[in-house]
XYZ file of C-alpha atoms in Angstrom:
583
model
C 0.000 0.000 0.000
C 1.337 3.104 -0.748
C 1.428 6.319 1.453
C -1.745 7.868 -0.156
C -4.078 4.883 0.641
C -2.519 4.922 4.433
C -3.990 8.551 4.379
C -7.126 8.148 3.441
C -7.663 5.035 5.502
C -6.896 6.952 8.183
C -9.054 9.373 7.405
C -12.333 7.212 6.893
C -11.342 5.493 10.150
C -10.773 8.817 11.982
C -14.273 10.000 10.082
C -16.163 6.597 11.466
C -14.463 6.586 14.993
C -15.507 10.415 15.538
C -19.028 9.958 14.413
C -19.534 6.938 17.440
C -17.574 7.880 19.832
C -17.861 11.698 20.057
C -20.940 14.550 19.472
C -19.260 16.753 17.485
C -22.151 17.377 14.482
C -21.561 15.250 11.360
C -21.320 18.327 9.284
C -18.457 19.433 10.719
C -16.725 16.088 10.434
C -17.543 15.376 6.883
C -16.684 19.020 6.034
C -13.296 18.375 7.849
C -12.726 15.531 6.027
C -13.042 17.047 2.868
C -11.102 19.541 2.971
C -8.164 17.555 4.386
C -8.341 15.485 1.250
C -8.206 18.868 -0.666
C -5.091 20.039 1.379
C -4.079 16.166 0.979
C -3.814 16.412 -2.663
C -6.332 13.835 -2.523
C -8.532 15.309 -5.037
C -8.151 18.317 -7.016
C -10.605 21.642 -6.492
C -12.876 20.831 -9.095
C -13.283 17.476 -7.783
C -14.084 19.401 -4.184
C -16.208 21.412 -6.050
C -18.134 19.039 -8.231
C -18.980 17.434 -4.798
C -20.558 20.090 -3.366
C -22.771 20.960 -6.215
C -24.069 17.709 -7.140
C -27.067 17.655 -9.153
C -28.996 15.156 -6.839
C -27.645 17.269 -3.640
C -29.175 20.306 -5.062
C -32.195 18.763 -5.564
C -32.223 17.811 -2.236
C -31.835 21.706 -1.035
C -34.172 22.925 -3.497
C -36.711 20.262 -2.423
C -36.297 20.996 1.607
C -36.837 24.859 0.552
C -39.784 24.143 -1.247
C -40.945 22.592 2.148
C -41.322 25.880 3.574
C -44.125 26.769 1.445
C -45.924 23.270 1.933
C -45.950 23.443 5.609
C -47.943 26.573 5.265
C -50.697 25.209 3.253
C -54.006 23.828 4.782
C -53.445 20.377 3.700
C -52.599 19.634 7.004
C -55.511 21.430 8.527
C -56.939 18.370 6.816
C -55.042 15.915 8.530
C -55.981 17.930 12.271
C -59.426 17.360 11.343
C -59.555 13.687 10.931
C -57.597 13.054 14.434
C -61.358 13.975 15.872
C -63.233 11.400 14.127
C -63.247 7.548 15.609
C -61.438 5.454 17.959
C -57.909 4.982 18.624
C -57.106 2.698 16.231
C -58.959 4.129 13.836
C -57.718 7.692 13.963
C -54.406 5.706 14.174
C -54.593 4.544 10.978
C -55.685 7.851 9.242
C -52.496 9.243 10.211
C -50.430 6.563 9.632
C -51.848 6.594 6.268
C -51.699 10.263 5.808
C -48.394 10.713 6.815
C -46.859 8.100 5.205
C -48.108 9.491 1.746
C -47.865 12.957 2.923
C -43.728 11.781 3.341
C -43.454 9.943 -0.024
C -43.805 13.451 -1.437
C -41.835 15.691 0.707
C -38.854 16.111 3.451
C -40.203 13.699 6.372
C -38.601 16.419 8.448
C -40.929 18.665 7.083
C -44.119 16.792 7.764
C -43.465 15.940 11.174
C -42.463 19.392 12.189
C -45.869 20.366 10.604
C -48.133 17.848 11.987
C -47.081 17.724 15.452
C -49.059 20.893 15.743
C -52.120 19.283 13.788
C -51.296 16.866 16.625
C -51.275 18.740 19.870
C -54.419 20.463 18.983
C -56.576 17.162 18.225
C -59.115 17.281 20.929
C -60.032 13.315 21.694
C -56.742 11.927 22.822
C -53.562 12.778 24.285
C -50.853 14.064 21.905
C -47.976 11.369 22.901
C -50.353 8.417 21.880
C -50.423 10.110 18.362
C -47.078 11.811 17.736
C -44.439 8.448 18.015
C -47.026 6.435 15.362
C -46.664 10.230 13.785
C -43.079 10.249 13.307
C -42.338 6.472 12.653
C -45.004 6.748 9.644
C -43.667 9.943 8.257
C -40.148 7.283 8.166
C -42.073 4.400 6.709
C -43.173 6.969 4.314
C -40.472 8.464 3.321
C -39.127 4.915 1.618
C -42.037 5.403 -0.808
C -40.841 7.771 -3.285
C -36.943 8.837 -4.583
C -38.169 12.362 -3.039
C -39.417 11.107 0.366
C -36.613 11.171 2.364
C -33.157 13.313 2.135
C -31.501 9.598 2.396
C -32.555 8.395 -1.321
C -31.368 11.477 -3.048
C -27.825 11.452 -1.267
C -27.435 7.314 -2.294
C -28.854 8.593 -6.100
C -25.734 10.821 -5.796
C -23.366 7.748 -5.253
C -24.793 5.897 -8.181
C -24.705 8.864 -10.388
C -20.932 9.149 -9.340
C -20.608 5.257 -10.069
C -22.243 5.743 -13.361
C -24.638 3.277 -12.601
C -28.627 3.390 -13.607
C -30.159 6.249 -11.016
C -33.231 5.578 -9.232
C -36.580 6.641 -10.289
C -39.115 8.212 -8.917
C -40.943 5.163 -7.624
C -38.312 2.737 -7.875
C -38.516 1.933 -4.087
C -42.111 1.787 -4.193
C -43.195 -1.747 -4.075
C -40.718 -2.755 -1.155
C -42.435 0.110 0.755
C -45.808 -0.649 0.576
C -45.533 -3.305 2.028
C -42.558 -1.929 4.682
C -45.982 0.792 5.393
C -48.549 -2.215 6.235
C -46.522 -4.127 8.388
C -45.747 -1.212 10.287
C -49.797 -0.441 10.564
C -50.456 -4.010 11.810
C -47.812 -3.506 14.578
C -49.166 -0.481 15.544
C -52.724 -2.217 16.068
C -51.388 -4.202 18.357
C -49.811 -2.206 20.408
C -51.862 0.623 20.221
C -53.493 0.384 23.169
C -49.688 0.531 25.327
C -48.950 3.784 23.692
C -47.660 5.724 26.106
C -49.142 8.946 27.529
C -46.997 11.781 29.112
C -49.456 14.807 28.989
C -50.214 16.731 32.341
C -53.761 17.769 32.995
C -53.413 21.652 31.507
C -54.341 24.622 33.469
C -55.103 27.663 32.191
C -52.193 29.347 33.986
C -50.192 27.884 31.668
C -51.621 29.510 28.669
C -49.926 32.869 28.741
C -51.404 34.370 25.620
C -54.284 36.513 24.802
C -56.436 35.955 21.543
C -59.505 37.335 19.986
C -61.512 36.084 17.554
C -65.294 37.738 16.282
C -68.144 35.762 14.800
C -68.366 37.431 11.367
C -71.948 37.645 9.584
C -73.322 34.619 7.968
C -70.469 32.512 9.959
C -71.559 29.137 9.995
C -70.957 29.035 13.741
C -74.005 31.640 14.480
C -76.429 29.829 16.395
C -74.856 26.674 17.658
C -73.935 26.235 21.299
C -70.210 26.465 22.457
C -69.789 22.746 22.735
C -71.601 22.196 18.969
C -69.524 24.971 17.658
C -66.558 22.283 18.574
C -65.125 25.676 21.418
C -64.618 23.721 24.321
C -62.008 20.961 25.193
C -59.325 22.894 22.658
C -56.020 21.602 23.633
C -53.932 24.356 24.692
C -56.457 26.991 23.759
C -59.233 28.335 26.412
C -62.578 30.117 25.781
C -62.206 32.510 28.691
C -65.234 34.641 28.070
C -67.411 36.019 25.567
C -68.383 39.947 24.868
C -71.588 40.407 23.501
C -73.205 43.855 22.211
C -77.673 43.472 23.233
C -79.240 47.152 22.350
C -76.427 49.987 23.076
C -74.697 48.043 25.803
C -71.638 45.676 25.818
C -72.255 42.533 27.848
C -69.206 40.146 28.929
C -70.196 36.824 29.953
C -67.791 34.736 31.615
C -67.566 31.803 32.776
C -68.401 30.880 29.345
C -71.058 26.928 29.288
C -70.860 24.806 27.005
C -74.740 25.801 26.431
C -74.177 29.285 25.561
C -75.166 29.602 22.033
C -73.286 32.068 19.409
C -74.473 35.039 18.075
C -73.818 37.075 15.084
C -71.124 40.089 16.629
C -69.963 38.249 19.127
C -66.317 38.717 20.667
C -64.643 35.518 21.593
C -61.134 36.003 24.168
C -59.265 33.395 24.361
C -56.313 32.108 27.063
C -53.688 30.124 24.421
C -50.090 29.736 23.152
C -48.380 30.472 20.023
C -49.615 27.704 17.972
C -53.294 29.618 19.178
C -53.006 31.590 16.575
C -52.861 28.954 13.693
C -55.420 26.722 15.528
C -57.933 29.667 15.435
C -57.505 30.437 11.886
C -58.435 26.351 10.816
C -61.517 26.976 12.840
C -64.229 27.607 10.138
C -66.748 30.398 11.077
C -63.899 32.657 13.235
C -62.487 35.253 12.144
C -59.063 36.114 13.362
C -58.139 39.677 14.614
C -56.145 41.118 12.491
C -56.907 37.933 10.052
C -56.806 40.137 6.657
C -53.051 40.635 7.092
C -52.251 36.505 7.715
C -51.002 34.800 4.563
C -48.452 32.892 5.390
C -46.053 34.691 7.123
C -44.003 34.042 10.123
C -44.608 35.341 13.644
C -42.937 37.414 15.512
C -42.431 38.348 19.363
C -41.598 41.422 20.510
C -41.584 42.509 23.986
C -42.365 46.504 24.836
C -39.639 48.764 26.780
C -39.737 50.982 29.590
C -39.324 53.919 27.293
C -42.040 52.995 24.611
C -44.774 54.938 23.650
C -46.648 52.574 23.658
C -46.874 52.063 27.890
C -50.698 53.038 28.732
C -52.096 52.924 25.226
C -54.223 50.667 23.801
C -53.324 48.885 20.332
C -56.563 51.162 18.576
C -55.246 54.394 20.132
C -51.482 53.700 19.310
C -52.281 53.097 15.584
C -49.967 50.260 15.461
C -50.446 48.286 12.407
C -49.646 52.134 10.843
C -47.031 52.690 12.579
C -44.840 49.437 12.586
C -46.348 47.841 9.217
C -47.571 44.892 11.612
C -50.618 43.338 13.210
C -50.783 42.541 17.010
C -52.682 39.147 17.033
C -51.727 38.199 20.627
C -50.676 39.622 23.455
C -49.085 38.187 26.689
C -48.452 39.692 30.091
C -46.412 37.118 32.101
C -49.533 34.841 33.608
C -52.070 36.988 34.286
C -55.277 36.927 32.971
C -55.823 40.075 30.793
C -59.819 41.364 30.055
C -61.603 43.183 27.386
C -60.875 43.551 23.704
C -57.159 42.599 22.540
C -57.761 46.523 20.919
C -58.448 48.116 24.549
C -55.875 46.429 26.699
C -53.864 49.096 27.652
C -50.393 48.118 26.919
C -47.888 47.833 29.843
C -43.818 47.559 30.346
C -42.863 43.835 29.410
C -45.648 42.855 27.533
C -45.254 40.417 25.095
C -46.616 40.737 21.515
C -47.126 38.093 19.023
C -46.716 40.178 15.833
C -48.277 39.419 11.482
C -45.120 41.367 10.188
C -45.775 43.631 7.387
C -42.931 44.310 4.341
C -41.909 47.636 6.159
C -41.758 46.089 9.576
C -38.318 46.098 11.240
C -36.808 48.810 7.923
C -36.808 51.527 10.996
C -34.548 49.754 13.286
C -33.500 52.680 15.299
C -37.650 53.497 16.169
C -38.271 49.618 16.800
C -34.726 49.366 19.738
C -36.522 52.574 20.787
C -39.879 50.868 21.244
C -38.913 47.279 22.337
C -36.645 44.950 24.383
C -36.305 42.658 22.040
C -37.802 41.192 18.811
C -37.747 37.230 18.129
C -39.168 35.730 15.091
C -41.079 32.964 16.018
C -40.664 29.069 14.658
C -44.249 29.300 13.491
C -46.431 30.902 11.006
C -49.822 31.564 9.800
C -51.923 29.679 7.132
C -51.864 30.718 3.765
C -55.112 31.398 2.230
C -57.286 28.912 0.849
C -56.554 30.174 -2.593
C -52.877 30.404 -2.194
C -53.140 27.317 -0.351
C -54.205 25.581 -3.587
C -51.986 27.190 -5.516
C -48.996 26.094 -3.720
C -49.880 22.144 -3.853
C -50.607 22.305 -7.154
C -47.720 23.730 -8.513
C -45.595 21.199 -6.471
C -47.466 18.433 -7.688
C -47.153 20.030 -11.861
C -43.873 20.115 -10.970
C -43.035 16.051 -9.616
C -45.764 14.957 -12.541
C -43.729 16.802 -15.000
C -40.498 14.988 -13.898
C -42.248 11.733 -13.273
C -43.324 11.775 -16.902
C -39.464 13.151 -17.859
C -41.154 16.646 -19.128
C -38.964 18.371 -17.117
C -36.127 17.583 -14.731
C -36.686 17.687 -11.064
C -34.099 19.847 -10.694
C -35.227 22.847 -13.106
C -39.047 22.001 -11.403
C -37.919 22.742 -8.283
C -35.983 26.009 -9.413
C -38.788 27.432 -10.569
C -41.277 26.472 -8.561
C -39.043 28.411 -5.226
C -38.587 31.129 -7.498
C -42.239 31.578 -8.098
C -42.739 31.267 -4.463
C -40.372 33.872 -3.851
C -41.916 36.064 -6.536
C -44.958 35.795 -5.123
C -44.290 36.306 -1.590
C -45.503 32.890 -0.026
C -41.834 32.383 1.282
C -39.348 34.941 2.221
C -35.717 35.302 1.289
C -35.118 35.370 5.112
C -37.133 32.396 5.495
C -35.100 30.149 3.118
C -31.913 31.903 4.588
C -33.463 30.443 8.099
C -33.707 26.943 6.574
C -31.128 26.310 4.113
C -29.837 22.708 5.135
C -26.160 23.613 5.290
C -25.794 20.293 7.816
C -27.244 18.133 5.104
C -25.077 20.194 2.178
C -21.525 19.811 3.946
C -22.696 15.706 4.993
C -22.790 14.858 1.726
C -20.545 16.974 -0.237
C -18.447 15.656 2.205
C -19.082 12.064 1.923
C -18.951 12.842 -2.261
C -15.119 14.232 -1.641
C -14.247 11.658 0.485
C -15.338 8.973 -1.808
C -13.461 10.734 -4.467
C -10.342 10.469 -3.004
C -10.984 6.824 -2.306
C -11.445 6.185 -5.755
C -8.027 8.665 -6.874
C -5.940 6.383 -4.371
C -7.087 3.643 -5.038
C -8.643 2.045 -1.846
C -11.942 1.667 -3.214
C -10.564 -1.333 -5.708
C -8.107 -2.512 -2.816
C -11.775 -2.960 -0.794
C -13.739 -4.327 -3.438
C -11.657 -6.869 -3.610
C -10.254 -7.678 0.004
C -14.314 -7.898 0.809
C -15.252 -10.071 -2.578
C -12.917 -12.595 -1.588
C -14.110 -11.911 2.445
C -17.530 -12.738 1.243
C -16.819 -15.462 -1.307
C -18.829 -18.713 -1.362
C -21.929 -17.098 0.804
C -25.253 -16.355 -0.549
C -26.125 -12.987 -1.752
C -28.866 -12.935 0.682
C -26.627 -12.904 3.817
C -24.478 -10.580 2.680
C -27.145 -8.280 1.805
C -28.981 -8.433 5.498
C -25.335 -7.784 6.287
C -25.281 -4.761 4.463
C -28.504 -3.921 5.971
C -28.173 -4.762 9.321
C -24.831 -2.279 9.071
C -26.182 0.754 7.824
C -28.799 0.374 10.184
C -26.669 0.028 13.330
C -24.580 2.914 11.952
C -27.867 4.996 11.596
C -28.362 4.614 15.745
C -25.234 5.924 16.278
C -25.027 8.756 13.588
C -27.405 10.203 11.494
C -29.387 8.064 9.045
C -27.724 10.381 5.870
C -24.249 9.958 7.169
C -24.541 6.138 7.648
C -25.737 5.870 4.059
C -22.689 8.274 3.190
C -20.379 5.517 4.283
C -21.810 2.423 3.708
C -22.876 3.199 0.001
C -19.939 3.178 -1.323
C -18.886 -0.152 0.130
C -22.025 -2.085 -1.041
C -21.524 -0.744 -4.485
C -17.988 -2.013 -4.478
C -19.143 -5.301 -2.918
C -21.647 -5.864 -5.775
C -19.237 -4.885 -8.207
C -16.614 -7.297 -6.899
C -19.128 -9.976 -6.852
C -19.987 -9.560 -10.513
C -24.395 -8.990 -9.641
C -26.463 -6.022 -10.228
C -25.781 -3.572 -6.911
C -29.357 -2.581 -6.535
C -30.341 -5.318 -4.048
C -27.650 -3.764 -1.791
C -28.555 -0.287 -2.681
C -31.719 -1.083 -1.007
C -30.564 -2.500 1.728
C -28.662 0.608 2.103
C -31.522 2.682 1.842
C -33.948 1.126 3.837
C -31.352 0.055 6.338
C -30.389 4.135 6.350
C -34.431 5.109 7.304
C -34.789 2.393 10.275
C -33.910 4.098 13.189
C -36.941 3.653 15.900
C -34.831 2.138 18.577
C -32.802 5.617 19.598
C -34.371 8.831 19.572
C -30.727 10.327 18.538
C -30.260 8.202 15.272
C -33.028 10.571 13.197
C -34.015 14.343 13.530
C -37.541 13.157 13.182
C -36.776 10.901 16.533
C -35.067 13.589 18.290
C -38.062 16.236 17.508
C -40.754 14.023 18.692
C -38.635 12.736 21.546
C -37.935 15.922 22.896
C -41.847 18.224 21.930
C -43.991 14.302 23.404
C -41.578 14.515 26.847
C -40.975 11.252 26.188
C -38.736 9.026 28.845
C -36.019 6.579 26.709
C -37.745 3.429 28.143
C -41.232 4.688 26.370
C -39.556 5.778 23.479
C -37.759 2.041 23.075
C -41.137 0.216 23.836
C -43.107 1.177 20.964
C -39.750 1.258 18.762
C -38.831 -2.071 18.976
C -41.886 -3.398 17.894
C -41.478 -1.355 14.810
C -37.812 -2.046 13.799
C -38.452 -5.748 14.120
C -41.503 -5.337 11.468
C -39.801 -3.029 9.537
C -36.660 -5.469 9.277
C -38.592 -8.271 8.188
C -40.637 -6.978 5.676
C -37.445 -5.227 4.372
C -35.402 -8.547 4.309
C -38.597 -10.399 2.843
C -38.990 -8.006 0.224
C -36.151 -7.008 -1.594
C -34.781 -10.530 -2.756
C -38.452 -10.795 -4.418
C -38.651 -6.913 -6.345
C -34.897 -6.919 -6.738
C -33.870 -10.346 -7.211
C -29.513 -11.076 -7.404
C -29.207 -11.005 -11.187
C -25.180 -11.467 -12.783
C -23.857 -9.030 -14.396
């Protein structure tokens, strides 16, 4: 071996030993790695370059950008709405269902990050029982589809490097299926040990103040609180009710369940930030300050001492003229505030939850003047229903069009965040926010580093060593080896850097053993999705883990179940669609 291919070992082994044994972020270690194989002489700049702007890794961006604009449609309004119809297993299965093909079509990431507030507000049972079945379906999805999961498009990046055939758009497809129903026949069974975390909620903890008006000809007018579907809305209290009769303004509180709607009437409610998008789903309610919501993201500001807006009301400070921004919630530590969100006098400290305008935040001298501090928020408002539709179906012109080879995904995707740029659904700042510079430097970095493997020469020297390793057993063991692999790596790293490393291997493996590669391919790529046994081996995991207050031992009872199911079905299924052909 020469002193080049000690290098380079050294570096993968370095690479693999930091991953396990350390939590330094996999970005930085891939982007480390690179760049010593630059310095190296390892691989030349353009093939650093060409790494980083891989066609299928810039698909990848463009297609978790384009997710910004999806999770602010009302499709999953949709979803929120069918977690109050039927029993447990039943509403179980809607959203295994609708996740999973909600996933085949976008970032998984995405989807869970939008449903677990579909989630949290479903009214019948407790959020934890819903949001692990949640997450492990948006995974089980997310094999569906070449687009479902970040993990296909970085392996389509090591075949296209390989020059070998690319996966299609449903070339995973009919291993999935099947990977989806065994997973919804495990969760039958064990759906009534789903674990349940929730504390009873008390209005104390519900810091914000909302109002809402019953519009003429709402559909709500003359139905009782309880009918109207008001009462029992998780994290989100009717506190009381002001009601003009003749010339006089009449509050009633406590608001019954019997107290039936009227035309005029001004609904304050006790809630928290995701309030404000559960009361504009709620058909019949219209918002304050509802004309300005389309889309955009929240923000928090908090008022100073020296504002001039201490002992004025939001009406009598003209605020939506003055800071190009609608107050749609107000919070004043825990107290309970009264009256109109436009009367409250405004006080030192309090809290607004802000619809930011275009002009909001250009006069940044007037706004440090006026306030403490001003967050955005990691939440936004609904988009219309008409923008809503035209959102989904310009993503879904754009993956028929490439489905059907009209026009590459790639181009799609360009234009279709351009247009939602031009149009102002998303926000420069927005995409700015989310660009997924982990996921870029991962695999750019995993694309350099199995460049220089290939310029040195180690990736022949471990075809080889591991054709002759593997001679004489059957293809199937040394595919549920592959698998098996990946997947442990994928519990100890993240599931897009475990595919980064073990790709390459099972295409030299196949290649050494003279049969097509895609049976290991899939194993790479399914074995790359099945993390349910450690809530740190997938961000989908982690984010559930962490929002469902979830203890380990809950987390690993309903995710064994699920990685044994999922590992048979995969094992089962790929000999029969992808059967171990010669070359």
């Amino acid at each position: 071996m020469t002193l080049e291919q000690y290098w380079v070992i050294g570096m993968v082994l370095t690479l693999v030993g930091t991953l396990v044994c350390t939590r330094l972020p996999a970005s930085w270690v891939f982007a480390a790695v690179a760049l010593l194989s630059y310095v190296s002489n390892s691989l030349s700049l353009n093939e650093l370059s060409a790494s980083f702007t891989d066609s299928s890794l810039l698909t990848l961006v463009l297609l978790l950008l384009a997710s910004v604009a999806l999770e602010k449609t009302r499709l999953i309004s949709w979803v929120g709405v069918q977690l109050s119809r039927g029993g447990l297993r039943t509403v179980l299965t809607k959203l295994w269902f609708s996740t999973s093909v909600l996933s085949s079509f976008t970032a998984n990431t995405a989807v869970v990050a939008s449903l677990i507030g579909a989630i949290k507000r479903n009214q019948r049972y407790a959020p934890s029982k819903l949001m692990l079945p949640m997450a492990f379906a948006a995974t089980f999805g997310g094999t569906l589809t070449l687009i479902g999961t970040s993990t296909n498009l970085v392996i389509n990046s090591f075949l296209d490097r390989a020059g070998l055939p690319l996966l299609q758009f449903f070339t995973t497809t009919g291993v999935a299926i099947g990977v989806v129903l065994a997973g919804m026949l495990v969760l039958w069974l064990i759906a009534d040990r789903l674990p349940i975390t929730e504390k009873a909620e008390d209005e104390q903890d519900l810091p914000y103040f909302l109002e809402a008006r019953i519009a003429p000809g709402s559909i709500l007018i003359g139905k009782t609180v309880s009918d109207a579907g008001l009462r029992h809305l998780r994290k989100l209290y009717l506190a009381e009710i002001q009601r003009l009769i003749g010339d006089e303004k009449t509050t009633i509180i406590p608001v019954t369940p019997e107290e039936v709607l009227q035309q005029g009437d001004v609904l304050l409610f006790a809630g928290d930030m995701e309030s404000v998008a559960v009361l504009q789903e709620i058909a019949g309610l219209t918002l304050y300050g509802h004309h300005t919501m389309n889309g955009q993201s929240l923000a928090e500001a908090i008022i100073s001492h020296s504002s001039s807006l201490n002992g004025v009301s939001l009406k009598d400070a003209q605020f939506r003229e003055r800071f190009d921004a609608v107050v749609v919630a107000v919070r004043r530590g825990h107290e309970r505030l009264r009256g109109g969100l436009g009367t409250i006098e405004l006080q030192a400290g309090d809290a607004l939850l802000l619809v930011p305008g275009k002009q909001f935040g250009d006069a940044s001298q007037r706004l440090d003047k006026e306030f403490l501090l001003v967050n955005g928020v990691d939440s936004a408002t609904r988009l219309s229903p008409g923008r809503s539709a035209w959102v989904l179906a310009s993503f879904a012109a754009v993956i028929g069009l490439a489905m059907f080879n009209v026009l590459p995904l790639l181009k799609g995707l360009t234009l279709f965040v351009v247009g939602l740029l031009l149009t102002q659904v998303v926000t420069l700042s927005e995409l700015k926010r989310r660009f997924p510079i982990d996921i870029v430097l991962i695999v750019g970095g995993a694309l350099a580093l199995s460049q220089a493997m290939g310029n040195s020469g180690i990736s022949k020297l471990l075809a080889d060593e591991l054709t002759a390793g593997f001679s004489g057993v059957h293809y199937f063991f040394v595919m549920a080896g592959i698998y098996l692999l990946t997947l442990f790596l994928t519990e100890l790293m993240s599931n897009n850097a475990a595919a980064a490393l073990v790709c390459p291997i099972a295409i030299s493996l196949a290649q050494g053993l003279g049969i097509d590669p895609m049976p290991f391919i899939m194993a790479v790529l399914f074995g790359a999705s099945a993390s349910f046994i450690s809530p740190w081996g997938y961000q989908t995991n982690l984010l559930v883990f962490t929002v469902g207050n979830y203890r380990l031992k809950q987390y690993v009872g309903v995710g064994i179940p699920m990685a044994i199911a999922y590992t048979f079905a995969v094992l089962a299924l790929i000999p029969l669609m992808f059967p171990f052909h010669s070359l």
